[in-house]
mmCIF file of N, CA and C in Angstrom:
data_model
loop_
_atom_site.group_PDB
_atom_site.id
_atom_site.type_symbol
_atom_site.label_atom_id
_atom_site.label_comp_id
_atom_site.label_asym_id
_atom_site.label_seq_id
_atom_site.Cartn_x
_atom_site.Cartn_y
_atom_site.Cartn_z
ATOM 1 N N UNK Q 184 0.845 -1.177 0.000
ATOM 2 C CA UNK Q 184 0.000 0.000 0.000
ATOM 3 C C UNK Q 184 0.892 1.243 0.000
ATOM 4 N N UNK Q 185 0.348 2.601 -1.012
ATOM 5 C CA UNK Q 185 1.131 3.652 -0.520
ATOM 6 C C UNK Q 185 1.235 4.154 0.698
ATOM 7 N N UNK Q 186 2.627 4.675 1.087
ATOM 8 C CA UNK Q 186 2.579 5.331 2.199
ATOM 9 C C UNK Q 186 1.574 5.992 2.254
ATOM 10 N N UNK Q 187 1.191 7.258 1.363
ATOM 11 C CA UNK Q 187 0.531 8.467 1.736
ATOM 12 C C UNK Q 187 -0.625 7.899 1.660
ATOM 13 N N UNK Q 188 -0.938 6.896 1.242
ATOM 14 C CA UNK Q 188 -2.506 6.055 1.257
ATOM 15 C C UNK Q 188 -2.199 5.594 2.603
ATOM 16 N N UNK Q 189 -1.870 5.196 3.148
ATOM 17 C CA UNK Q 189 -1.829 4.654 4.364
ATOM 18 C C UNK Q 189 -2.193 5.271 5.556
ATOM 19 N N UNK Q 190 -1.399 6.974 5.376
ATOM 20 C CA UNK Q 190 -1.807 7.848 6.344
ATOM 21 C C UNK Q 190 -2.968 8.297 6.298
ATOM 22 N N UNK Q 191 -3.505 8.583 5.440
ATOM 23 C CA UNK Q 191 -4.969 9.188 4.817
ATOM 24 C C UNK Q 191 -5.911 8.212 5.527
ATOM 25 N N UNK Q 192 -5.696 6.624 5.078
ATOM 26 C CA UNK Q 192 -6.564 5.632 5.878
ATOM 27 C C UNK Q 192 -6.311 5.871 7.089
ATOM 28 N N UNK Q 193 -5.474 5.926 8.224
ATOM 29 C CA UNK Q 193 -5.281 6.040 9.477
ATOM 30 C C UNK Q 193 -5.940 7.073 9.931
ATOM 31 N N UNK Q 194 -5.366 8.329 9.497
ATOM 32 C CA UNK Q 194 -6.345 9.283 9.806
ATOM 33 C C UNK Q 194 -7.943 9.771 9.783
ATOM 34 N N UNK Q 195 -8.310 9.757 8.315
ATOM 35 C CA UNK Q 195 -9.696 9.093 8.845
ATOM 36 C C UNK Q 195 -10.114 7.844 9.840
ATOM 37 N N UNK Q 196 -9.727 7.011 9.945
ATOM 38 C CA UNK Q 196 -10.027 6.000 10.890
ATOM 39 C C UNK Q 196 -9.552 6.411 12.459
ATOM 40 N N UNK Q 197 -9.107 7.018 12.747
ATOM 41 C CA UNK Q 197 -8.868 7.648 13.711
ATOM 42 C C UNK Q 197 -9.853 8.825 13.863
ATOM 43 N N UNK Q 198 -10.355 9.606 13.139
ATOM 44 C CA UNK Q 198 -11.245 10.252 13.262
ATOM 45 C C UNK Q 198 -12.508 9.491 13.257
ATOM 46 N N UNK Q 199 -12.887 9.014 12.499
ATOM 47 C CA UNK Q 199 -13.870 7.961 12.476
ATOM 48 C C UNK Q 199 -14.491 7.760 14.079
ATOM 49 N N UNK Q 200 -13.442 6.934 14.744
ATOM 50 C CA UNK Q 200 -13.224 6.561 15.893
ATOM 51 C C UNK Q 200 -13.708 7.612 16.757
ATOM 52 N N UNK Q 201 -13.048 8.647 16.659
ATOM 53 C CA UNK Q 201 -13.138 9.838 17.668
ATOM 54 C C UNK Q 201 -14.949 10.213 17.754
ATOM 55 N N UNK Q 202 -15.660 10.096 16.936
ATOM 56 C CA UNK Q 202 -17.032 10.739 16.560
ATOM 57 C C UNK Q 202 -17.789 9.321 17.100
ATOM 58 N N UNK Q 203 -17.375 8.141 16.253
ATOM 59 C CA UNK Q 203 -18.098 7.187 17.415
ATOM 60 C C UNK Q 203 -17.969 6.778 18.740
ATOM 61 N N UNK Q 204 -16.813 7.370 19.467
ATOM 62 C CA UNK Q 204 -16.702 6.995 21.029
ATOM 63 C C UNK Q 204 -17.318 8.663 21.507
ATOM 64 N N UNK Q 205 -17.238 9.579 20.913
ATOM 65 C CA UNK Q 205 -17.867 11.075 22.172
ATOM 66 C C UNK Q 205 -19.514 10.960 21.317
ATOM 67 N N UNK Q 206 -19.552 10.512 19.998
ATOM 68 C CA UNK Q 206 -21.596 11.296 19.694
ATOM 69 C C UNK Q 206 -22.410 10.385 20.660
ATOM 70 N N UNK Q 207 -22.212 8.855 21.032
ATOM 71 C CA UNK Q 207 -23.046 8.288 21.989
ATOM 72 C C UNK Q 207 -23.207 8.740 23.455
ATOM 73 N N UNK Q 208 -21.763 9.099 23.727
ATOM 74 C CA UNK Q 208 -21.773 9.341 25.358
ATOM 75 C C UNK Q 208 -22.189 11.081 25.244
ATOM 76 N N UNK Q 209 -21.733 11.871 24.297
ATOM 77 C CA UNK Q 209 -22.291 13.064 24.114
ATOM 78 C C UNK Q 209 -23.571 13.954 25.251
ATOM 79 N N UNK Q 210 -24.416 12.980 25.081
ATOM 80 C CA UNK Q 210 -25.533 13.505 25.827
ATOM 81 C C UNK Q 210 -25.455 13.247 27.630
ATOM 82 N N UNK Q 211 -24.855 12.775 28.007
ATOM 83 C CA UNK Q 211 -24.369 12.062 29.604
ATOM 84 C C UNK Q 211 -23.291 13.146 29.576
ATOM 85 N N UNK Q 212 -22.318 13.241 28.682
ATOM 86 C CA UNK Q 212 -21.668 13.955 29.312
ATOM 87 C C UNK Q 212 -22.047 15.861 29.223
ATOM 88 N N UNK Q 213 -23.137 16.269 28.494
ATOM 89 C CA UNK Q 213 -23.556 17.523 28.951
ATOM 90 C C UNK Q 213 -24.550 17.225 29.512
ATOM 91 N N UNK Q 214 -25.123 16.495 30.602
ATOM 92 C CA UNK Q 214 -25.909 16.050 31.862
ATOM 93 C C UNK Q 214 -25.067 16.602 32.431
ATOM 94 N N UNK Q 215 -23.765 15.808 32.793
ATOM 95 C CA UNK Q 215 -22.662 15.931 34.003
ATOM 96 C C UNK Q 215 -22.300 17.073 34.099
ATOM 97 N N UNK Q 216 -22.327 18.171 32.895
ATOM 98 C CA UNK Q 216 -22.011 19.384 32.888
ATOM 99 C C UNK Q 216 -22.475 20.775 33.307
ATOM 100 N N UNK Q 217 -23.848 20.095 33.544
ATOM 101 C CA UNK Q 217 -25.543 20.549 33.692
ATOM 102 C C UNK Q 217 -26.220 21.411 33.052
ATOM 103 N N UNK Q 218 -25.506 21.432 31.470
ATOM 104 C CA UNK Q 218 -26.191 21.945 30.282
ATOM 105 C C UNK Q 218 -27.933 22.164 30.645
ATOM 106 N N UNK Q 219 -28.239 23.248 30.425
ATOM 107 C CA UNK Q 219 -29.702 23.415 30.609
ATOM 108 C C UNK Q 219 -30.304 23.359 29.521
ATOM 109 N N UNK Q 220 -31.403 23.060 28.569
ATOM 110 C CA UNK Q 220 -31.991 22.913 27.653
ATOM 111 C C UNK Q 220 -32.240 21.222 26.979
ATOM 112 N N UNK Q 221 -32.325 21.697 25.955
ATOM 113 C CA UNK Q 221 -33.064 20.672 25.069
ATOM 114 C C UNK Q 221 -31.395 19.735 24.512
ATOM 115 N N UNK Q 222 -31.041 18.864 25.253
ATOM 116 C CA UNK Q 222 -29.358 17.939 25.280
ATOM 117 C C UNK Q 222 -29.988 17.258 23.737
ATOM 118 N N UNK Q 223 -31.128 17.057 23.275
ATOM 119 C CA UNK Q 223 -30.478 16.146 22.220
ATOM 120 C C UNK Q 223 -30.544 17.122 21.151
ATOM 121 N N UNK Q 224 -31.427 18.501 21.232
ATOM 122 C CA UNK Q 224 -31.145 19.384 20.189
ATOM 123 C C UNK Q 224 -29.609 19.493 19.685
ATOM 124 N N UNK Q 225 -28.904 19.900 21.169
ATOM 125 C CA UNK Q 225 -27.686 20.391 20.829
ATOM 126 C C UNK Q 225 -26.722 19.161 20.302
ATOM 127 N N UNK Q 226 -26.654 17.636 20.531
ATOM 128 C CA UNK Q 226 -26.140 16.800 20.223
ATOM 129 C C UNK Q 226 -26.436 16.949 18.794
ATOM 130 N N UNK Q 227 -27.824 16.930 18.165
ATOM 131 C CA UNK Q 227 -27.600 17.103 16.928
ATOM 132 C C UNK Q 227 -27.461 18.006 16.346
ATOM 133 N N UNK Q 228 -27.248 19.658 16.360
ATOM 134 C CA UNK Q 228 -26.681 20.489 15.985
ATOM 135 C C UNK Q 228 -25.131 20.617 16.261
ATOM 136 N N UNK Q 229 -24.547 19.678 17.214
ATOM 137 C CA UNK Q 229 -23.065 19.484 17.294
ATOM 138 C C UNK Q 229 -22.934 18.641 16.436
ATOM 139 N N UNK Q 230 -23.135 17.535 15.799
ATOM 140 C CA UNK Q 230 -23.182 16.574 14.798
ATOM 141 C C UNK Q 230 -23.376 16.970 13.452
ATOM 142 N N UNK Q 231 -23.933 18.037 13.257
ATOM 143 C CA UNK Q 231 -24.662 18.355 12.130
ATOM 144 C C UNK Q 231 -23.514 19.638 12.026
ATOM 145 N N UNK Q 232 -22.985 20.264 12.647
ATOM 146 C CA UNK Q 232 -21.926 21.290 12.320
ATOM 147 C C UNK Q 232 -20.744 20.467 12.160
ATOM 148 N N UNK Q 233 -20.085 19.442 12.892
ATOM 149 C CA UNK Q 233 -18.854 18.754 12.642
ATOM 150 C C UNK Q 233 -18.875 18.589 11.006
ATOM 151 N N UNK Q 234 -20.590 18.232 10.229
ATOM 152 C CA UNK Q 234 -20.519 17.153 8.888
ATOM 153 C C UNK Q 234 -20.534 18.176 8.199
ATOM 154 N N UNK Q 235 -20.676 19.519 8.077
ATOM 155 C CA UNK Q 235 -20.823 20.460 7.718
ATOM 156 C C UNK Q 235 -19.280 21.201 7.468
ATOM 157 N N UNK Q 236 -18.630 21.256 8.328
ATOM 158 C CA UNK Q 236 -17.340 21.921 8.455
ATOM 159 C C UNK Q 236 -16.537 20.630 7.642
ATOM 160 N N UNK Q 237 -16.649 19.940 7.726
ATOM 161 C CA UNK Q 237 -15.879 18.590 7.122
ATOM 162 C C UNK Q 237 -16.209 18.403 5.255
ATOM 163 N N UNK Q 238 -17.498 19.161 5.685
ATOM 164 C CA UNK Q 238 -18.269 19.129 3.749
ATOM 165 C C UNK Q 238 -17.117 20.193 3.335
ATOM 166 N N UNK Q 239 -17.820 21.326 4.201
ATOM 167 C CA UNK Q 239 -16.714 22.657 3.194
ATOM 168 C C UNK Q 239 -15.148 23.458 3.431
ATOM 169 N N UNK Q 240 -14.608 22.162 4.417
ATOM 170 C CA UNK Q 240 -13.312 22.568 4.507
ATOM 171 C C UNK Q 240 -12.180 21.710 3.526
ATOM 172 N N UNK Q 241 -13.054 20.366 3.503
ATOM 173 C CA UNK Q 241 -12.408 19.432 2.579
ATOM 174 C C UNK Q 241 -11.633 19.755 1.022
ATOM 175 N N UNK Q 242 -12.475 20.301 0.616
ATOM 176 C CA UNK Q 242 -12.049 21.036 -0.937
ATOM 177 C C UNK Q 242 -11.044 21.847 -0.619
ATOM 178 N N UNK Q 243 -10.972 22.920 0.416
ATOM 179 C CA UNK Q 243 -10.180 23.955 0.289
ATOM 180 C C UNK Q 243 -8.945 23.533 1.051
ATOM 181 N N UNK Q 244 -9.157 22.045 2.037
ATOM 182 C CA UNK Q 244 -7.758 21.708 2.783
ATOM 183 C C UNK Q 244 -7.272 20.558 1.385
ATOM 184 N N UNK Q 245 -7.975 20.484 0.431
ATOM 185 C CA UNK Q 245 -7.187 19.515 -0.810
ATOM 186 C C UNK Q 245 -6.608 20.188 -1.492
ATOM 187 N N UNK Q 246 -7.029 21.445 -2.341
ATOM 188 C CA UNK Q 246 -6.461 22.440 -2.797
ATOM 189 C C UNK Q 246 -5.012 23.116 -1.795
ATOM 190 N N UNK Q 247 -5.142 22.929 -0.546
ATOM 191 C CA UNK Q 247 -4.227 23.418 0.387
ATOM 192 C C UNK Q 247 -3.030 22.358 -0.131
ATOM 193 N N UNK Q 248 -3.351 20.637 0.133
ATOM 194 C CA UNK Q 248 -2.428 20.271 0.152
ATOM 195 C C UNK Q 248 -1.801 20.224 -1.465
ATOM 196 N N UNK Q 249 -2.274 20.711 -2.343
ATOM 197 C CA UNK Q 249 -2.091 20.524 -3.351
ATOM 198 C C UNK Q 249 -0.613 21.665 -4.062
ATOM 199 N N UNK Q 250 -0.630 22.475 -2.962
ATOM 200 C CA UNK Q 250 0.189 23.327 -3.084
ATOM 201 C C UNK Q 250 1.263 23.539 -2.229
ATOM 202 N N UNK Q 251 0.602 23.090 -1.183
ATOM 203 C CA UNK Q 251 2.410 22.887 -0.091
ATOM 204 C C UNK Q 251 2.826 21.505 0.508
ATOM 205 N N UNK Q 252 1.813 20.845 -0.449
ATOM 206 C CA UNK Q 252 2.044 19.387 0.274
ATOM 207 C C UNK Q 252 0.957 18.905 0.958
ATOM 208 N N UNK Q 253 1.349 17.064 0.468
ATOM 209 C CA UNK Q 253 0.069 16.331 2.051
ATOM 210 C C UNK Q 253 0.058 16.595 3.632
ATOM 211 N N UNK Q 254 1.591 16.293 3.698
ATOM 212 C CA UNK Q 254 2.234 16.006 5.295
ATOM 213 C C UNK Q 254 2.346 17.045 5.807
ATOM 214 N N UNK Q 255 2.346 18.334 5.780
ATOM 215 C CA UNK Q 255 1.971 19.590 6.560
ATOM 216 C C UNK Q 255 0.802 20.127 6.898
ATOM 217 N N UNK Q 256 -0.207 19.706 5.837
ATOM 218 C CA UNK Q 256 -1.343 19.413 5.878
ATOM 219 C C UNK Q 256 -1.855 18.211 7.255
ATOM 220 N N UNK Q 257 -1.598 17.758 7.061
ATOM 221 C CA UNK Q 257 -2.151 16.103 7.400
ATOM 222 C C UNK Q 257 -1.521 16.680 8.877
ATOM 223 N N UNK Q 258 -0.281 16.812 9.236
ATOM 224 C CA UNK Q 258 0.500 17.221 10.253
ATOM 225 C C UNK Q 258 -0.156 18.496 11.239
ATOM 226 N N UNK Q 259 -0.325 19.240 10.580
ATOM 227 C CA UNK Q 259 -1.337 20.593 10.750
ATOM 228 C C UNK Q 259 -3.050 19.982 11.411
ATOM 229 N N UNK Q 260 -3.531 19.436 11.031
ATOM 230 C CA UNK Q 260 -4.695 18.367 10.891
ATOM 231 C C UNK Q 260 -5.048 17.740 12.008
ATOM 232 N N UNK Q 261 -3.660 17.142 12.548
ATOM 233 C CA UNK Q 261 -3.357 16.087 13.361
ATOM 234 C C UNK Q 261 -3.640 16.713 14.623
ATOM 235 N N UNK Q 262 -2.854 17.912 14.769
ATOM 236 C CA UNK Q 262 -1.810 18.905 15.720
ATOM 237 C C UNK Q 262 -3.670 19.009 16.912
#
């Protein structure tokens, strides 16, 4: 497999990861926080802005790496 294919898979999968271990517990943990209002509104308007920022940053962080590189990118990303 390519390297830079490799990192790309990791990283999404690592993100991946990250969204399925906090969107379930999400709502327990702004209980514990004692968020006042409507907890599953905001779970899904936190969900719904992550897929959103991910729609329209994507193009412009490809175009990014397209010009100074993957790995500063990806590195930057990580950070």
């Amino acid at each position: 497999m390519n390297k830079l294919l490799f990192i790309i898979c990791t990283t999404v999968a690592i993100d991946a990861t990250g969204m399925g271990i906090v969107f379930p517990i999400s709502p327990k943990l702004l209980q514990g926080m004692n968020v006042l209002g409507d907890i599953p509104l905001y779970v899904g308007l936190w969900a719904s802005i992550c897929t959103l920022m991910q729609f329209v940053f994507s193009p412009i962080l490809g175009v990014l790496m397209d010009k100074i590189g993957h790995r500063p990118v990806l590195l930057l990303g990580n950070a």
